[in-house]
PDB file of C-alpha atoms and ligand atoms in Angstrom:
ATOM      1  CA  UNK X  16     102.770 114.897  82.724  1.00 78.00           C
ATOM      2  CA  UNK X  17     106.378 113.448  84.270  1.00 81.00           C
ATOM      3  CA  UNK X  18     108.359 116.522  85.371  1.00 93.00           C
ATOM      4  CA  UNK X  19     108.382 119.199  86.990  1.00 96.00           C
ATOM      5  CA  UNK X  20     108.766 121.275  83.557  1.00 96.00           C
ATOM      6  CA  UNK X  21     105.711 120.750  82.286  1.00 95.00           C
ATOM      7  CA  UNK X  22     103.490 121.748  85.470  1.00 95.00           C
ATOM      8  CA  UNK X  23     105.629 125.355  84.843  1.00 96.00           C
ATOM      9  CA  UNK X  24     105.141 124.411  80.733  1.00 96.00           C
ATOM     10  CA  UNK X  25     101.145 124.004  80.831  1.00 97.00           C
ATOM     11  CA  UNK X  26     100.926 127.147  82.808  1.00 97.00           C
ATOM     12  CA  UNK X  27     102.609 128.831  80.024  1.00 96.00           C
ATOM     13  CA  UNK X  28     100.565 127.392  77.546  1.00 97.00           C
ATOM     14  CA  UNK X  29      97.284 128.954  79.544  1.00 96.00           C
ATOM     15  CA  UNK X  30      96.156 124.741  79.744  1.00 97.00           C
ATOM     16  CA  UNK X  31      94.389 123.233  82.074  1.00 98.00           C
ATOM     17  CA  UNK X  32      96.428 120.921  84.373  1.00 98.00           C
ATOM     18  CA  UNK X  33      94.110 118.229  86.631  1.00 98.00           C
ATOM     19  CA  UNK X  34      95.284 116.158  90.037  1.00 98.00           C
ATOM     20  CA  UNK X  35      93.146 113.437  91.601  1.00 98.00           C
ATOM     21  CA  UNK X  36      94.579 112.463  95.337  1.00 98.00           C
ATOM     22  CA  UNK X  37      95.493 108.282  94.969  1.00 98.00           C
ATOM     23  CA  UNK X  38      96.031 106.603  98.219  1.00 98.00           C
ATOM     24  CA  UNK X  39      96.024 102.867  96.625  1.00 98.00           C
ATOM     25  CA  UNK X  40      97.094 100.949  93.925  1.00 98.00           C
ATOM     26  CA  UNK X  41      93.820  99.545  92.201  1.00 98.00           C
ATOM     27  CA  UNK X  42      92.642 103.009  91.718  1.00 98.00           C
ATOM     28  CA  UNK X  43      96.801 104.330  90.804  1.00 98.00           C
ATOM     29  CA  UNK X  44      96.239 101.921  88.158  1.00 98.00           C
ATOM     30  CA  UNK X  45      93.024 103.157  86.903  1.00 98.00           C
ATOM     31  CA  UNK X  46      94.551 106.698  86.764  1.00 98.00           C
ATOM     32  CA  UNK X  47      97.362 105.421  85.654  1.00 98.00           C
ATOM     33  CA  UNK X  48      95.620 105.116  82.603  1.00 98.00           C
ATOM     34  CA  UNK X  49      92.831 107.755  81.975  1.00 98.00           C
ATOM     35  CA  UNK X  50      93.467 111.541  80.817  1.00 97.00           C
ATOM     36  CA  UNK X  51      94.510 112.680  84.474  1.00 98.00           C
ATOM     37  CA  UNK X  52      97.852 114.456  84.751  1.00 97.00           C
ATOM     38  CA  UNK X  53      99.677 113.923  88.329  1.00 98.00           C
ATOM     39  CA  UNK X  54      98.171 112.221  91.478  1.00 98.00           C
ATOM     40  CA  UNK X  55      99.088 113.481  95.419  1.00 98.00           C
ATOM     41  CA  UNK X  56      99.183 110.799  97.995  1.00 98.00           C
ATOM     42  CA  UNK X  57      97.383 113.159 100.198  1.00 98.00           C
ATOM     43  CA  UNK X  58      97.590 113.077 103.676  1.00 98.00           C
ATOM     44  CA  UNK X  59      94.019 113.119 103.662  1.00 98.00           C
ATOM     45  CA  UNK X  60      94.577 109.333 103.235  1.00 98.00           C
ATOM     46  CA  UNK X  61      94.397 109.655 106.976  1.00 98.00           C
ATOM     47  CA  UNK X  62      90.467 110.473 106.941  1.00 97.00           C
ATOM     48  CA  UNK X  63      89.524 108.784 103.271  1.00 98.00           C
ATOM     49  CA  UNK X  64      91.150 105.470 104.211  1.00 98.00           C
ATOM     50  CA  UNK X  65      91.563 105.120 108.314  1.00 98.00           C
ATOM     51  CA  UNK X  66      88.528 107.175 108.884  1.00 97.00           C
ATOM     52  CA  UNK X  67      90.450 109.563 111.119  1.00 98.00           C
ATOM     53  CA  UNK X  68      88.351 112.890 111.496  1.00 96.00           C
ATOM     54  CA  UNK X  69      91.397 115.239 110.400  1.00 97.00           C
ATOM     55  CA  UNK X  70      94.651 115.041 108.950  1.00 97.00           C
ATOM     56  CA  UNK X  71      96.973 115.239 112.485  1.00 97.00           C
ATOM     57  CA  UNK X  72      97.056 111.536 112.558  1.00 97.00           C
ATOM     58  CA  UNK X  73      98.795 111.019 109.172  1.00 98.00           C
ATOM     59  CA  UNK X  74     102.198 110.178 109.681  1.00 97.00           C
ATOM     60  CA  UNK X  75     105.208 109.200 107.838  1.00 97.00           C
ATOM     61  CA  UNK X  76     104.515 105.693 108.127  1.00 98.00           C
ATOM     62  CA  UNK X  77     100.762 105.783 106.915  1.00 98.00           C
ATOM     63  CA  UNK X  78     102.150 108.159 103.420  1.00 98.00           C
ATOM     64  CA  UNK X  79     105.163 105.896 103.297  1.00 98.00           C
ATOM     65  CA  UNK X  80     102.733 102.673 102.637  1.00 98.00           C
ATOM     66  CA  UNK X  81     100.289 104.687 100.044  1.00 98.00           C
ATOM     67  CA  UNK X  82     103.148 106.518  98.039  1.00 98.00           C
ATOM     68  CA  UNK X  83     104.538 102.870  97.742  1.00 98.00           C
ATOM     69  CA  UNK X  84     101.259 101.321  96.799  1.00 98.00           C
ATOM     70  CA  UNK X  85     100.924 104.557  94.451  1.00 98.00           C
ATOM     71  CA  UNK X  86     103.560 103.722  92.758  1.00 98.00           C
ATOM     72  CA  UNK X  87     103.753 101.121  91.686  1.00 98.00           C
ATOM     73  CA  UNK X  88     100.743 101.488  89.833  1.00 98.00           C
ATOM     74  CA  UNK X  89     101.669 105.341  88.788  1.00 98.00           C
ATOM     75  CA  UNK X  90     103.943 104.101  85.537  1.00 96.00           C
ATOM     76  CA  UNK X  91     102.738 108.021  83.217  1.00 95.00           C
ATOM     77  CA  UNK X  92     101.772 110.600  85.691  1.00 97.00           C
ATOM     78  CA  UNK X  93     103.752 113.152  88.655  1.00 97.00           C
ATOM     79  CA  UNK X  94     103.823 111.806  92.118  1.00 98.00           C
ATOM     80  CA  UNK X  95     103.509 114.506  95.135  1.00 98.00           C
ATOM     81  CA  UNK X  96     102.976 113.207  98.420  1.00 98.00           C
ATOM     82  CA  UNK X  97     102.383 114.778 101.200  1.00 98.00           C
ATOM     83  CA  UNK X  98     104.752 115.631 104.794  1.00 97.00           C
ATOM     84  CA  UNK X  99     102.749 115.019 107.291  1.00 96.00           C
ATOM     85  CA  UNK X 100     101.467 117.276 110.499  1.00 94.00           C
ATOM     86  CA  UNK X 101     104.760 118.691 112.230  1.00 91.00           C
ATOM     87  CA  UNK X 102     106.485 116.346 110.698  1.00 87.00           C
ATOM     88  CA  UNK X 103     108.691 119.030 109.121  1.00 80.00           C
ATOM     89  CA  UNK X 104     109.218 120.559 111.986  1.00 83.00           C
ATOM     90  CA  UNK X 105     111.328 118.438 114.377  1.00 87.00           C
ATOM     91  CA  UNK X 106     114.812 119.528 112.396  1.00 90.00           C
ATOM     92  CA  UNK X 107     116.467 119.664 108.945  1.00 93.00           C
ATOM     93  CA  UNK X 108     117.684 116.067 109.815  1.00 94.00           C
ATOM     94  CA  UNK X 109     114.487 114.418 110.335  1.00 94.00           C
ATOM     95  CA  UNK X 110     112.962 116.304 107.338  1.00 95.00           C
ATOM     96  CA  UNK X 111     115.298 114.998 105.444  1.00 96.00           C
ATOM     97  CA  UNK X 112     115.312 112.249 106.685  1.00 96.00           C
ATOM     98  CA  UNK X 113     111.533 111.600 105.639  1.00 97.00           C
ATOM     99  CA  UNK X 114     111.550 113.123 102.463  1.00 97.00           C
ATOM    100  CA  UNK X 115     114.511 109.963 101.835  1.00 98.00           C
ATOM    101  CA  UNK X 116     111.536 107.809 102.658  1.00 98.00           C
ATOM    102  CA  UNK X 117     108.784 109.565 100.992  1.00 98.00           C
ATOM    103  CA  UNK X 118     111.097 109.521  97.617  1.00 98.00           C
ATOM    104  CA  UNK X 119     112.191 105.600  98.419  1.00 98.00           C
ATOM    105  CA  UNK X 120     108.167 105.244  97.754  1.00 98.00           C
ATOM    106  CA  UNK X 121     108.033 106.302  94.733  1.00 98.00           C
ATOM    107  CA  UNK X 122     107.628 109.893  94.823  1.00 98.00           C
ATOM    108  CA  UNK X 123     108.964 112.804  92.923  1.00 98.00           C
ATOM    109  CA  UNK X 124     107.630 115.499  94.872  1.00 98.00           C
ATOM    110  CA  UNK X 125     106.734 116.411  98.206  1.00 98.00           C
ATOM    111  CA  UNK X 126     103.952 119.080  99.104  1.00 98.00           C
ATOM    112  CA  UNK X 127     104.510 121.133 102.885  1.00 97.00           C
ATOM    113  CA  UNK X 128     101.583 123.344 104.280  1.00 96.00           C
ATOM    114  CA  UNK X 129     101.849 126.782 105.175  1.00 93.00           C
ATOM    115  CA  UNK X 130     104.506 129.094 105.242  1.00 93.00           C
ATOM    116  CA  UNK X 131     105.414 128.992 109.092  1.00 86.00           C
ATOM    117  CA  UNK X 132     108.598 128.136 110.131  1.00 87.00           C
ATOM    118  CA  UNK X 133     109.722 126.199 106.817  1.00 91.00           C
ATOM    119  CA  UNK X 134     109.702 129.049 104.359  1.00 96.00           C
ATOM    120  CA  UNK X 135     114.543 128.181 105.032  1.00 95.00           C
ATOM    121  CA  UNK X 136     113.368 124.670 105.095  1.00 95.00           C
ATOM    122  CA  UNK X 137     111.772 124.527 101.438  1.00 97.00           C
ATOM    123  CA  UNK X 138     114.275 126.475 100.209  1.00 97.00           C
ATOM    124  CA  UNK X 139     117.190 123.900 101.449  1.00 97.00           C
ATOM    125  CA  UNK X 140     114.742 120.991 100.198  1.00 97.00           C
ATOM    126  CA  UNK X 141     114.213 122.860  95.975  1.00 98.00           C
ATOM    127  CA  UNK X 142     118.218 123.613  96.229  1.00 98.00           C
ATOM    128  CA  UNK X 143     119.041 119.647  96.885  1.00 97.00           C
ATOM    129  CA  UNK X 144     116.876 119.218  93.892  1.00 98.00           C
ATOM    130  CA  UNK X 145     113.946 118.219  95.919  1.00 98.00           C
ATOM    131  CA  UNK X 146     110.354 119.525  94.057  1.00 98.00           C
ATOM    132  CA  UNK X 147     108.288 121.066  96.111  1.00 98.00           C
ATOM    133  CA  UNK X 148     105.031 121.511  96.331  1.00 98.00           C
ATOM    134  CA  UNK X 149     103.835 124.662  98.539  1.00 98.00           C
ATOM    135  CA  UNK X 150      99.722 124.213 100.111  1.00 98.00           C
ATOM    136  CA  UNK X 151      98.202 127.282 100.756  1.00 98.00           C
ATOM    137  CA  UNK X 152      94.672 129.013 102.253  1.00 98.00           C
ATOM    138  CA  UNK X 153      92.672 126.043 104.035  1.00 97.00           C
ATOM    139  CA  UNK X 154      95.566 124.368 104.865  1.00 96.00           C
ATOM    140  CA  UNK X 155      93.853 121.459 107.032  1.00 95.00           C
ATOM    141  CA  UNK X 156      96.939 120.091 109.347  1.00 94.00           C
ATOM    142  CA  UNK X 157      95.773 124.160 111.141  1.00 93.00           C
ATOM    143  CA  UNK X 158      92.048 122.591 111.510  1.00 94.00           C
ATOM    144  CA  UNK X 159      92.155 123.236 114.710  1.00 94.00           C
ATOM    145  CA  UNK X 160      93.491 126.609 114.598  1.00 92.00           C
ATOM    146  CA  UNK X 161      91.253 127.838 111.744  1.00 95.00           C
ATOM    147  CA  UNK X 162      88.191 126.616 113.865  1.00 93.00           C
ATOM    148  CA  UNK X 163      86.982 123.783 111.424  1.00 93.00           C
ATOM    149  CA  UNK X 164      87.172 123.368 107.505  1.00 93.00           C
ATOM    150  CA  UNK X 165      86.596 127.226 106.331  1.00 94.00           C
ATOM    151  CA  UNK X 166      86.822 129.417 103.389  1.00 97.00           C
ATOM    152  CA  UNK X 167      90.098 131.492 103.855  1.00 96.00           C
ATOM    153  CA  UNK X 168      91.133 134.719 102.883  1.00 96.00           C
ATOM    154  CA  UNK X 169      87.152 136.393 102.967  1.00 94.00           C
ATOM    155  CA  UNK X 170      89.067 139.495 104.400  1.00 91.00           C
ATOM    156  CA  UNK X 171      91.123 141.353 103.364  1.00 90.00           C
ATOM    157  CA  UNK X 172      94.382 141.266 105.715  1.00 94.00           C
ATOM    158  CA  UNK X 173      93.765 137.306 105.482  1.00 95.00           C
ATOM    159  CA  UNK X 174      93.973 137.568 101.631  1.00 97.00           C
ATOM    160  CA  UNK X 175      96.586 139.887 101.153  1.00 97.00           C
ATOM    161  CA  UNK X 176      98.186 137.546 104.539  1.00 97.00           C
ATOM    162  CA  UNK X 177      97.390 134.488 101.620  1.00 98.00           C
ATOM    163  CA  UNK X 178      98.854 135.895  98.407  1.00 98.00           C
ATOM    164  CA  UNK X 179     102.178 137.260 100.321  1.00 98.00           C
ATOM    165  CA  UNK X 180     102.904 133.796 101.448  1.00 98.00           C
ATOM    166  CA  UNK X 181     102.042 132.878  97.672  1.00 98.00           C
ATOM    167  CA  UNK X 182     104.599 135.123  96.406  1.00 98.00           C
ATOM    168  CA  UNK X 183     107.379 133.595  99.959  1.00 98.00           C
ATOM    169  CA  UNK X 184     106.647 130.076  98.286  1.00 98.00           C
ATOM    170  CA  UNK X 185     107.534 131.166  94.494  1.00 98.00           C
ATOM    171  CA  UNK X 186     110.640 132.514  95.655  1.00 98.00           C
ATOM    172  CA  UNK X 187     111.653 129.582  98.059  1.00 97.00           C
ATOM    173  CA  UNK X 188     111.599 127.295  94.925  1.00 98.00           C
ATOM    174  CA  UNK X 189     107.946 125.646  94.645  1.00 98.00           C
ATOM    175  CA  UNK X 190     107.049 124.593  92.017  1.00 98.00           C
ATOM    176  CA  UNK X 191     103.655 124.435  92.155  1.00 98.00           C
ATOM    177  CA  UNK X 192     100.840 126.220  95.459  1.00 98.00           C
ATOM    178  CA  UNK X 193      98.059 124.513  96.014  1.00 98.00           C
ATOM    179  CA  UNK X 194      95.218 127.455  96.959  1.00 98.00           C
ATOM    180  CA  UNK X 195      92.344 125.257  99.260  1.00 98.00           C
ATOM    181  CA  UNK X 196      88.737 127.095 100.257  1.00 98.00           C
ATOM    182  CA  UNK X 197      89.558 130.847  99.375  1.00 98.00           C
ATOM    183  CA  UNK X 198      88.034 132.922  96.857  1.00 98.00           C
ATOM    184  CA  UNK X 199      87.787 133.131  93.755  1.00 98.00           C
ATOM    185  CA  UNK X 200      89.025 136.633  93.234  1.00 98.00           C
ATOM    186  CA  UNK X 201      91.668 135.895  95.341  1.00 98.00           C
ATOM    187  CA  UNK X 202      92.917 132.854  93.772  1.00 98.00           C
ATOM    188  CA  UNK X 203      92.694 135.547  90.791  1.00 98.00           C
ATOM    189  CA  UNK X 204      94.492 137.392  92.198  1.00 98.00           C
ATOM    190  CA  UNK X 205      97.341 135.412  93.387  1.00 98.00           C
ATOM    191  CA  UNK X 206      97.052 133.039  89.701  1.00 98.00           C
ATOM    192  CA  UNK X 207      98.212 136.204  88.207  1.00 98.00           C
ATOM    193  CA  UNK X 208     100.794 137.227  90.551  1.00 98.00           C
ATOM    194  CA  UNK X 209     102.916 134.006  90.377  1.00 98.00           C
ATOM    195  CA  UNK X 210     105.070 132.554  87.785  1.00 97.00           C
ATOM    196  CA  UNK X 211     104.588 128.739  89.190  1.00 98.00           C
ATOM    197  CA  UNK X 212     100.802 127.405  88.585  1.00 98.00           C
ATOM    198  CA  UNK X 213      98.428 127.412  90.953  1.00 98.00           C
ATOM    199  CA  UNK X 214      96.210 123.891  91.638  1.00 98.00           C
ATOM    200  CA  UNK X 215      92.573 124.863  93.300  1.00 98.00           C
ATOM    201  CA  UNK X 216      90.639 123.047  94.761  1.00 98.00           C
ATOM    202  CA  UNK X 217      87.373 125.408  96.713  1.00 98.00           C
ATOM    203  CA  UNK X 218      88.599 128.477  95.310  1.00 98.00           C
ATOM    204  CA  UNK X 219      87.245 128.722  92.155  1.00 98.00           C
ATOM    205  CA  UNK X 220      88.017 128.376  88.248  1.00 98.00           C
ATOM    206  CA  UNK X 221      91.454 131.463  87.910  1.00 98.00           C
ATOM    207  CA  UNK X 222      93.739 128.890  88.721  1.00 98.00           C
ATOM    208  CA  UNK X 223      96.419 126.798  86.723  1.00 98.00           C
ATOM    209  CA  UNK X 224      94.825 123.582  87.194  1.00 98.00           C
ATOM    210  CA  UNK X 225      92.226 122.001  89.672  1.00 98.00           C
ATOM    211  CA  UNK X 226      92.553 118.743  92.563  1.00 98.00           C
ATOM    212  CA  UNK X 227      90.083 116.507  94.455  1.00 98.00           C
ATOM    213  CA  UNK X 228      89.835 113.881  96.049  1.00 98.00           C
ATOM    214  CA  UNK X 229      89.585 110.761  94.488  1.00 98.00           C
ATOM    215  CA  UNK X 230      86.949 109.124  96.352  1.00 98.00           C
ATOM    216  CA  UNK X 231      85.089 112.703  96.272  1.00 98.00           C
ATOM    217  CA  UNK X 232      84.439 113.059  92.811  1.00 98.00           C
ATOM    218  CA  UNK X 233      83.830 109.328  92.410  1.00 98.00           C
ATOM    219  CA  UNK X 234      80.778 109.754  95.321  1.00 98.00           C
ATOM    220  CA  UNK X 235      81.986 107.359  98.050  1.00 97.00           C
ATOM    221  CA  UNK X 236      80.409 109.461 100.950  1.00 95.00           C
ATOM    222  CA  UNK X 237      76.654 110.274 100.335  1.00 93.00           C
ATOM    223  CA  UNK X 238      77.157 112.350 103.415  1.00 94.00           C
ATOM    224  CA  UNK X 239      79.866 115.013 102.146  1.00 95.00           C
ATOM    225  CA  UNK X 240      78.713 117.118 100.187  1.00 96.00           C
ATOM    226  CA  UNK X 241      80.435 120.613 100.330  1.00 96.00           C
ATOM    227  CA  UNK X 242      80.115 123.806  97.866  1.00 97.00           C
ATOM    228  CA  UNK X 243      83.019 123.072  95.772  1.00 97.00           C
ATOM    229  CA  UNK X 244      82.618 119.544  94.676  1.00 98.00           C
ATOM    230  CA  UNK X 245      81.216 117.617  91.963  1.00 98.00           C
ATOM    231  CA  UNK X 246      80.697 114.278  92.090  1.00 98.00           C
ATOM    232  CA  UNK X 247      81.240 113.116  88.505  1.00 98.00           C
ATOM    233  CA  UNK X 248      79.796 109.243  89.672  1.00 98.00           C
ATOM    234  CA  UNK X 249      77.007 108.383  92.593  1.00 98.00           C
ATOM    235  CA  UNK X 250      80.081 105.511  93.739  1.00 98.00           C
ATOM    236  CA  UNK X 251      78.421 104.676  96.927  1.00 98.00           C
ATOM    237  CA  UNK X 252      74.706 103.786  96.141  1.00 98.00           C
ATOM    238  CA  UNK X 253      76.438 101.803  92.303  1.00 98.00           C
ATOM    239  CA  UNK X 254      79.254  99.581  94.885  1.00 98.00           C
ATOM    240  CA  UNK X 255      76.067  99.114  97.097  1.00 98.00           C
ATOM    241  CA  UNK X 256      73.885  98.065  94.638  1.00 98.00           C
ATOM    242  CA  UNK X 257      76.391  95.564  93.151  1.00 98.00           C
ATOM    243  CA  UNK X 258      76.993  94.331  96.326  1.00 98.00           C
ATOM    244  CA  UNK X 259      73.197  93.937  96.670  1.00 98.00           C
ATOM    245  CA  UNK X 260      73.366  91.829  93.772  1.00 98.00           C
ATOM    246  CA  UNK X 261      75.677  89.741  94.850  1.00 98.00           C
ATOM    247  CA  UNK X 262      74.535  88.417  97.932  1.00 98.00           C
ATOM    248  CA  UNK X 263      71.197  88.436  96.139  1.00 98.00           C
ATOM    249  CA  UNK X 264      73.483  85.633  93.097  1.00 98.00           C
ATOM    250  CA  UNK X 265      74.905  83.934  96.134  1.00 98.00           C
ATOM    251  CA  UNK X 266      71.473  83.426  97.631  1.00 98.00           C
ATOM    252  CA  UNK X 267      69.412  82.011  95.251  1.00 98.00           C
ATOM    253  CA  UNK X 268      72.004  79.725  93.696  1.00 98.00           C
ATOM    254  CA  UNK X 269      72.164  81.423  91.004  1.00 98.00           C
ATOM    255  CA  UNK X 270      76.240  82.461  91.322  1.00 98.00           C
ATOM    256  CA  UNK X 271      78.642  80.516  90.569  1.00 98.00           C
ATOM    257  CA  UNK X 272      76.409  79.077  88.319  1.00 98.00           C
ATOM    258  CA  UNK X 273      78.498  76.483  85.705  1.00 98.00           C
ATOM    259  CA  UNK X 274      79.754  78.629  83.642  1.00 98.00           C
ATOM    260  CA  UNK X 275      82.194  80.309  86.441  1.00 98.00           C
ATOM    261  CA  UNK X 276      82.774  76.311  87.997  1.00 98.00           C
ATOM    262  CA  UNK X 277      85.777  74.170  87.584  1.00 98.00           C
TER     263      UNK X 277
HETATM  264  O1  LIG D  28      96.129 115.690 101.362  1.00 63.41           O
HETATM  265  C1  LIG D  28      95.037 115.750 100.486  1.00 63.41           C
HETATM  266  O2  LIG D  28      94.142 115.065 100.236  1.00 63.41           O
HETATM  267  C2  LIG D  28      94.830 117.601 100.335  1.00 63.41           C
HETATM  268  C3  LIG D  28      94.819 118.183  99.360  1.00 63.41           C
HETATM  269  C4  LIG D  28      93.130 118.024  98.994  1.00 63.41           C
HETATM  270  C5  LIG D  28      94.798 118.963  98.071  1.00 63.41           C
HETATM  271  O3  LIG D  28      95.908 118.380 100.533  1.00 63.41           O
END
C-alpha cells in the first residue's frame, strides 16, 4: 500500500488494512518485506523507545529523528507520522514548519489527535496537499484529561460526541481515522456512518483495519497485557534466552569457534 487512494479502495472493497508502529531502521526493513500494509511512526516512541510514562514527552525533533530512520527502511509501504503533543496548537506557521520537517524526513501523511481546535488546521493541511489521519477515542495526548488510559465512549453522551467528531474529521478531509479504546459497537456505528477507513486499536473487529504497537504484538514488554492486545511472539523471553545463550557460550569459550575466527 503506497497511497491514500489505496486506503480508500480497501474500504470500498471491504478489505482489512493492517498497520503497525515503527520507530527504527532495522524493524522497518523487516516490516517492509512483510504483508503489513502501512506503518505509523507513533508518538508512542516516547514510551516504547525512550521510557517515558506517556506520549507527552514526544516532540517534533523526536518524531523527525524516528521518521528519518524508518523511511530509510520502508520502500513499499505508506508512512504516517504523528504530530506530537501541543505542536499543532502553537500557531499555523509552527504547524506547517513541523509538517515540512516530518515530510522531509520521509513521511507520506501525518496523524493528528482529536478535533478540539484542530479542524481548521486539518482542513488547511488537506487543501495544501498533506494527507491527514485523524485519531479519536482514547487519544493518549489527553491522558491527563481522561485520568488514565481508559475506555472512551462507553456512555451515551461521549459515544455520540465521538461519532460526531468522526463525521467532522471526514468533512475536514481526513483520509482515515484511528479509533482507540472504544466499545466495538461504537466503532461499528462510526465505520458504517463514514466513507473513509477506520483503523482500530482496542476498538473491536468492525473497523476497516487494525493497528498495534510493534513491540506489543511481539511481546517485548511482559508487564503490558491490556485486554485488546494479542501477542504474536514471546519476544521478551526469546531475546533474553538468546542473550543468556551468548553469555554462556562466551564464558564457556564456545564462542567464537575457529570457524568464526580469522
Ligand atoms: O502513537 C501511537 O502508537 C498511536 C497508535 C497506537 C495508534 O497513536
